[in-house]
Tab-separated table of C-alpha atoms in Angstrom:
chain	number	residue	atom	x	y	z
A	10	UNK	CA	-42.539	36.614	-7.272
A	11	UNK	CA	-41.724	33.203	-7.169
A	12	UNK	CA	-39.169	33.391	-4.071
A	13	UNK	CA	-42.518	34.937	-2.000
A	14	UNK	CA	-44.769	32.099	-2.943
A	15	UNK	CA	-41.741	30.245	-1.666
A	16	UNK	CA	-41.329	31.613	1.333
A	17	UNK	CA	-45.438	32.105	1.612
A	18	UNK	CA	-46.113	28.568	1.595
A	19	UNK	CA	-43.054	27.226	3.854
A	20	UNK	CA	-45.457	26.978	6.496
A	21	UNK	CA	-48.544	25.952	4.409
A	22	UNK	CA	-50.393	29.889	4.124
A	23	UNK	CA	-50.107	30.128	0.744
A	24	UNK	CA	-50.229	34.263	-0.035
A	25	UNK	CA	-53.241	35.453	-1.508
A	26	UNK	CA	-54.219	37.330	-4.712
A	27	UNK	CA	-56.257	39.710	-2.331
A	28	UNK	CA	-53.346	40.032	-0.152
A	29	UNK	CA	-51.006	40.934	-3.039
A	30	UNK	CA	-53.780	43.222	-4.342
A	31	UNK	CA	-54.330	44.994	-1.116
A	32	UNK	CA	-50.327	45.786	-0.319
A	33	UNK	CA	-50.011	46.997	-4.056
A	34	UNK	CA	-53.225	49.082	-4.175
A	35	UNK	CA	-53.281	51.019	-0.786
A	36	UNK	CA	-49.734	53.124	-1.399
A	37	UNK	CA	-51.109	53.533	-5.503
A	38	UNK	CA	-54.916	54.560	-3.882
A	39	UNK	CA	-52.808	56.571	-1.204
A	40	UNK	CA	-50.066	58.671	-3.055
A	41	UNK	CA	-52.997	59.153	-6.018
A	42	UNK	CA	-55.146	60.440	-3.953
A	43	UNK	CA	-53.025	63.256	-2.029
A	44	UNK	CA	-51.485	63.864	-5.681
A	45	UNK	CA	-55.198	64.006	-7.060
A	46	UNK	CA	-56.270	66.666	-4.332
A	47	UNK	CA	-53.462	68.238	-4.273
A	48	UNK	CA	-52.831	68.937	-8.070
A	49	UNK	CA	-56.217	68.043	-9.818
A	50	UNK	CA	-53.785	67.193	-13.291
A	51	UNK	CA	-54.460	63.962	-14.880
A	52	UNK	CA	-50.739	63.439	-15.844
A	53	UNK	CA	-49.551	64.094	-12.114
A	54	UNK	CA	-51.784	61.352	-11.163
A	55	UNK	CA	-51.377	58.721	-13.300
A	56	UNK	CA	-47.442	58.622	-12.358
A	57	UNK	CA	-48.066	58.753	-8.514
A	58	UNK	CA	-50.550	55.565	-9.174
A	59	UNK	CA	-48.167	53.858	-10.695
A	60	UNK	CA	-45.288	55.087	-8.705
A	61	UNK	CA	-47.268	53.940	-5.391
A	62	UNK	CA	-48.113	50.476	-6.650
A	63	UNK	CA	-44.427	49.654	-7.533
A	64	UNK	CA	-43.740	50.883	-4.376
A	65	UNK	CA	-46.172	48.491	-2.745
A	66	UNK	CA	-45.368	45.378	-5.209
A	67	UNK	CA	-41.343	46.107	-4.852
A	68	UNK	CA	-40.852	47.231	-1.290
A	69	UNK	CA	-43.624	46.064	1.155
A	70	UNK	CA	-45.240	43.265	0.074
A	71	UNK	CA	-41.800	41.521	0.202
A	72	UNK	CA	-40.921	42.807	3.901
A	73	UNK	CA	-44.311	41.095	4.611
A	74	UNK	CA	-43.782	37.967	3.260
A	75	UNK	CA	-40.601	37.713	4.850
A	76	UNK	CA	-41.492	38.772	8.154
A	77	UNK	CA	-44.843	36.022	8.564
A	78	UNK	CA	-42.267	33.585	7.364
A	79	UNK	CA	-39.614	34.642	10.012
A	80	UNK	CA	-42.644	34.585	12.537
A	81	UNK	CA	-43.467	31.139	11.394
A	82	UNK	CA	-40.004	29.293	11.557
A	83	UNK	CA	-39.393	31.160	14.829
A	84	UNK	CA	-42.911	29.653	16.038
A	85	UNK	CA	-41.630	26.134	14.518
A	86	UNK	CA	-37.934	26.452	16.240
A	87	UNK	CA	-39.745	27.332	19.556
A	88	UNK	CA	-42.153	24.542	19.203
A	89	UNK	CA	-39.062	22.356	18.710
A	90	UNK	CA	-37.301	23.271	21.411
A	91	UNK	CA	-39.911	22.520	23.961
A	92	UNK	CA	-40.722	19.487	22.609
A	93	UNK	CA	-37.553	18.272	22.524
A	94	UNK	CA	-36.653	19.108	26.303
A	95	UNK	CA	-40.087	17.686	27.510
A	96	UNK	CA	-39.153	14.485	25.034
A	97	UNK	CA	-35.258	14.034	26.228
A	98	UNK	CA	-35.872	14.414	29.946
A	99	UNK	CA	-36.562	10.557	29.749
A	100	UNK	CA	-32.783	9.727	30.137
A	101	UNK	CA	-33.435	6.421	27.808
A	102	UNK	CA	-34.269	8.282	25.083
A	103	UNK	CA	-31.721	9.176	22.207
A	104	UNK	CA	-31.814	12.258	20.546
A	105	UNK	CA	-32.586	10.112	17.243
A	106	UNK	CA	-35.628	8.636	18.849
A	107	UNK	CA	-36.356	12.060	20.315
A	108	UNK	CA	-36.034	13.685	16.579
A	109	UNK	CA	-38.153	10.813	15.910
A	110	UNK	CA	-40.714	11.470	18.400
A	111	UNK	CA	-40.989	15.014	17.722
A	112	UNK	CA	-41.576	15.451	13.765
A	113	UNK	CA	-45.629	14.972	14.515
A	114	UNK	CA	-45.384	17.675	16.009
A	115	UNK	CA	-43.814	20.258	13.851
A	116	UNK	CA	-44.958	21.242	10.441
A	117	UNK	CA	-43.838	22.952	7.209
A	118	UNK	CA	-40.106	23.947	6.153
A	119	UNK	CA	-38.706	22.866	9.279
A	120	UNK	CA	-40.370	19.149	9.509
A	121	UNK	CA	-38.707	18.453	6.084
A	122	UNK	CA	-35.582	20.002	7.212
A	123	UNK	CA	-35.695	17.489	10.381
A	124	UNK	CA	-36.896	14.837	8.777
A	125	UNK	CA	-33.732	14.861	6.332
A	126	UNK	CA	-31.173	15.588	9.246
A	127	UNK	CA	-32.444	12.329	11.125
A	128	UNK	CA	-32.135	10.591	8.169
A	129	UNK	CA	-28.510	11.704	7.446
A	130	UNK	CA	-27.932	10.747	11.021
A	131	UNK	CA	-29.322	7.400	11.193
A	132	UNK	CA	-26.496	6.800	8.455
A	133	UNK	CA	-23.228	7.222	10.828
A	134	UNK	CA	-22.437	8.691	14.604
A	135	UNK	CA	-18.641	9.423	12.796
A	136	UNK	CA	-18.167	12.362	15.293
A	137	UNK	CA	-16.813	15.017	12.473
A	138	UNK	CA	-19.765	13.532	10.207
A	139	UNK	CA	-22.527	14.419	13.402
A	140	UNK	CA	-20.711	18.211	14.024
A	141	UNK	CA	-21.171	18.877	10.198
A	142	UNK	CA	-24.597	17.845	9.852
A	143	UNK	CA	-25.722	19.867	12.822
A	144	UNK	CA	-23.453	23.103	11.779
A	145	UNK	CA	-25.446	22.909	8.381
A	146	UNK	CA	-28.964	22.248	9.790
A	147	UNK	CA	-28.227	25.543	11.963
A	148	UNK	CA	-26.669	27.644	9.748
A	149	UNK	CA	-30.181	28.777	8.246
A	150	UNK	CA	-30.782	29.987	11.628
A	151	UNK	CA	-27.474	31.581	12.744
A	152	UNK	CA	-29.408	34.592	13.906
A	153	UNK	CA	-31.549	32.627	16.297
A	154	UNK	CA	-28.467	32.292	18.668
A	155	UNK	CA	-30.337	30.433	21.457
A	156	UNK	CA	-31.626	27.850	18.927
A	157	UNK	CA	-28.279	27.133	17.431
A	158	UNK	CA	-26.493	26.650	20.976
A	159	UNK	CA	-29.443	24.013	21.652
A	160	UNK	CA	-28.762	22.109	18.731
A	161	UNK	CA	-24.484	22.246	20.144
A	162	UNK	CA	-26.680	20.745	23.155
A	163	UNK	CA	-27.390	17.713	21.351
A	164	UNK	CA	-24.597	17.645	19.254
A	165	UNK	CA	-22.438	17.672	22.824
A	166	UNK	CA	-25.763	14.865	23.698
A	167	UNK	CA	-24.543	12.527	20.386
A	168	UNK	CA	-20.602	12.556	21.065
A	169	UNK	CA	-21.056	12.273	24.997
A	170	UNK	CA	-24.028	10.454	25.686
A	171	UNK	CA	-25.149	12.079	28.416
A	172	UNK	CA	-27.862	14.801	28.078
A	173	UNK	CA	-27.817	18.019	30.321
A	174	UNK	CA	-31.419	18.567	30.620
A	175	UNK	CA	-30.904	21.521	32.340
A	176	UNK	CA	-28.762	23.236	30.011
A	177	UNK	CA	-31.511	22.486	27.863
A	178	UNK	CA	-34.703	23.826	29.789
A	179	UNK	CA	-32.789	27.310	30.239
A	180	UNK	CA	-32.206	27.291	26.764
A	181	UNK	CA	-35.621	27.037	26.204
A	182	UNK	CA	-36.798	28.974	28.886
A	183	UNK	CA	-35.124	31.837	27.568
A	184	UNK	CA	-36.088	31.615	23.887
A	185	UNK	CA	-39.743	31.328	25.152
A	186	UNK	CA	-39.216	35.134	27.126
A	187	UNK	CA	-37.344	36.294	23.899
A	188	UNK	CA	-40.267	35.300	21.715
A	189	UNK	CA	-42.569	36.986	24.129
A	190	UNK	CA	-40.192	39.906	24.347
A	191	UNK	CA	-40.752	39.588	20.197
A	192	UNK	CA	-44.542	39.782	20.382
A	193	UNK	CA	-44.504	42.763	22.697
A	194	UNK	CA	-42.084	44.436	20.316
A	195	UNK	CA	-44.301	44.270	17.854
A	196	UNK	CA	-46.995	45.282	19.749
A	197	UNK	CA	-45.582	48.418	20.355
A	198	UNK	CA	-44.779	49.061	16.521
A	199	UNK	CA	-48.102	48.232	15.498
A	200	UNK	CA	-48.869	51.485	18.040
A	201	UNK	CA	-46.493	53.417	16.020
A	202	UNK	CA	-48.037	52.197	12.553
A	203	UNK	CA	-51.556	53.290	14.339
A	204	UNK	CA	-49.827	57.289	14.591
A	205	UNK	CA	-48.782	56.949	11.159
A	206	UNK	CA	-51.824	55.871	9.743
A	207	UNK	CA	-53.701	58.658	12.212
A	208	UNK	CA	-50.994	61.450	10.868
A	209	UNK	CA	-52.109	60.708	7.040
A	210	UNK	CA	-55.846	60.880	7.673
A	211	UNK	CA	-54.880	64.215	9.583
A	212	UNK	CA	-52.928	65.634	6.331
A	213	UNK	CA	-56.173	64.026	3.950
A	214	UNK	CA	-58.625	66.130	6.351
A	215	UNK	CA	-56.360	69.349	6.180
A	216	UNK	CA	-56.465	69.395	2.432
A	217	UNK	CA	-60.016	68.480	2.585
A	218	UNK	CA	-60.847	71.395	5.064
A	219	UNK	CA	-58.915	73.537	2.129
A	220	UNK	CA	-61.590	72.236	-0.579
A	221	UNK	CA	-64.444	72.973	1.603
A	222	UNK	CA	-63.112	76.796	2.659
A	223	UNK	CA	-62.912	77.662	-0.900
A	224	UNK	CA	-66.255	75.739	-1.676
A	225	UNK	CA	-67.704	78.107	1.172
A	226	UNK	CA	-66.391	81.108	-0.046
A	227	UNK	CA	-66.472	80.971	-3.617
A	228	UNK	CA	-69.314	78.512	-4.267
A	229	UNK	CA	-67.001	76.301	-6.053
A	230	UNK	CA	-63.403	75.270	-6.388
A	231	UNK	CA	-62.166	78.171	-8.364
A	232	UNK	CA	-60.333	79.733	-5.481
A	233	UNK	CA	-58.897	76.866	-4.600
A	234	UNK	CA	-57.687	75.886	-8.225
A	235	UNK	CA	-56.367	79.249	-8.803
A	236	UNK	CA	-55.136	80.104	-5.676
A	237	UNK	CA	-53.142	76.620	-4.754
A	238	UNK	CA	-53.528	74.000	-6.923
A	239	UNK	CA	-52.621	75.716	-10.279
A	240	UNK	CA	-50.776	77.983	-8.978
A	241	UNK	CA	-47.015	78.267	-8.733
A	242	UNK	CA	-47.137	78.567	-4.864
A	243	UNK	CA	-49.216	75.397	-4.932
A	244	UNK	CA	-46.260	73.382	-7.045
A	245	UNK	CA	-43.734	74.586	-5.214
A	246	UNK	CA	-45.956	73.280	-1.675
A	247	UNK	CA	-46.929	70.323	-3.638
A	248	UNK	CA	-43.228	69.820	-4.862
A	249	UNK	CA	-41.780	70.063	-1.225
A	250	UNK	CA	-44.573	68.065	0.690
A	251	UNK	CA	-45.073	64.887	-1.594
A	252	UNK	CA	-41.182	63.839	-1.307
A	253	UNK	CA	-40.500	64.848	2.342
A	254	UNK	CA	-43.723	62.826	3.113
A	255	UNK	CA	-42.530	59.674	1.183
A	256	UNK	CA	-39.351	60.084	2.823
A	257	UNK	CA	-41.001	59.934	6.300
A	258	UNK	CA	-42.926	57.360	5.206
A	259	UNK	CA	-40.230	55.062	3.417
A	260	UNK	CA	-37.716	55.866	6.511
A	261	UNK	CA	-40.532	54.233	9.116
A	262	UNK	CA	-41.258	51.146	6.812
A	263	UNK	CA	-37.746	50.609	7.139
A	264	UNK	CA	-37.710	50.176	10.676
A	265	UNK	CA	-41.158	48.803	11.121
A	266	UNK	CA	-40.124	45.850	9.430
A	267	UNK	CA	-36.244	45.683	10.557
A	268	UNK	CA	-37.029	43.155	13.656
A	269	UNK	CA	-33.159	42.098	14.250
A	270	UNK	CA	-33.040	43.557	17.370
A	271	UNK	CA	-34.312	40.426	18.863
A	272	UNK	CA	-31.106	38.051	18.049
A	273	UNK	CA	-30.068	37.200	21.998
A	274	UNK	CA	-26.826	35.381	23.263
A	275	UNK	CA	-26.993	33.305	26.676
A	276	UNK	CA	-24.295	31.330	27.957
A	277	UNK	CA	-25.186	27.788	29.224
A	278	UNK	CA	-22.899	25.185	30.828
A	279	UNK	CA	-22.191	21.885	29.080
């Protein structure tokens, strides 16, 4: 718990006790309630409620946690980036003074990380000394490819003293498209998460429909208790749905959240 307040406040959104309540209630509300209508015994229940809420506490609300912060450094490294090439197409400007100029306007994690690299590099320029600090600053971020060859930008800026701007503005150019590419991505899952969401509601009404048929029929719930619920046809249904619909449902979590499809490689010129 502590490592997701960590990573929660890195940017300065601290995570919620309604947040933290919501992600660990909805799967325990969820698997309790097909259990509930599917079984109607107490001591199925209570283990599905429980069974749902670690489920929520263990395996989403930390894929959420670390995907805002991903979202957030990414938004800081982009930030950086531009600011950076706007700042260091004045040719009189070092990339000190352009760290410098810069730190206003980033925030969180990554102003404290800058803030301690320009201070480490205010100490020396000893050329093995400048290559080690910025390996180390991007190491963090080796899966951000295009932000890693912009720091070898002003690494190659330090040793030579001569800044290709233009190497630069691609750079940056092409992490803002991959960061839109990013957004649309997730766009598009949040469409998938809507046909998931749709598919449950479907399964709720079907059972539902059940309940109302044998409220129609018998005036009650009796044929439905005796003819499904506590009935051996009904556990072996209930037995066979309740796991292969988990395992649907834990195999598209998965993916929802696995966004490292968007690590990109461009070559630039030095």
């Amino acid at each position: 718990m502590e490592e997701l307040h960590a990573l929660s406040s890195a940017y300065g959104k601290k995570m919620q006790s309604k947040e933290i309540i919501l992600m660990v209630g909805f799967p325990a509300l969820l698997l309790g309630t097909f259990v509930c209508l599917l079984t109607y015994y107490w001591f199925t229940v209570i283990p599905a409620v429980v069974l749902g809420a670690i489920y929520g506490y263990r395996i989403i609300l930390p894929k959420i946690v670390k995907r805002r912060y991903e979202s957030q450094s990414l938004l800081a490294r982009n930030k950086f980036m531009n600011s950076m090439t706007q700042v260091m197409s004045d040719p009189n400007r070092t990339v000190n003074q352009s760290i410098d100029y810069v730190l206003s306007r980033t925030n969180g994690e990554l102003h404290k990380e800058l803030k301690e690299l320009l201070t480490s590099l205010a100490v020396g320029s000893d050329p093995e000394r400048v290559t080690e600090l910025i390996y180390q600053f991007g190491k963090k971020y080796q899966e951000d490819n295009l932000f890693n060859q912009f720091l070898e930008q002003l690494e190659t800026t330090i040793h030579e003293g001569k800044t290709n701007i233009e190497a630069m503005q691609d750079l940056t150019e092409h992490h803002n498209d991959m960061l839109q590419k990013r957004n649309d991505f997730f766009k598009l899952k949040d469409q998938h998460l809507g046909g998931v969401k749709l598919l449950s509601i479907i399964i709720v009404g079907l059972i539902l429909m059940l309940h109302m048929t044998s409220y129609m029929m018998s005036g009650g719930m009796e044929m439905y208790m005796s003819g499904f619920a506590h009935n051996i046809i009904g556990h072996i249904c209930v037995s066979i749905f309740i796991p292969s619909y988990l395992y649907v449902l834990h195999g598209f979590i998965n993916n929802y959240f696995d966004d490292s499809v968007m690590e990109v490689q461009v070559k630039t010129k030095k």
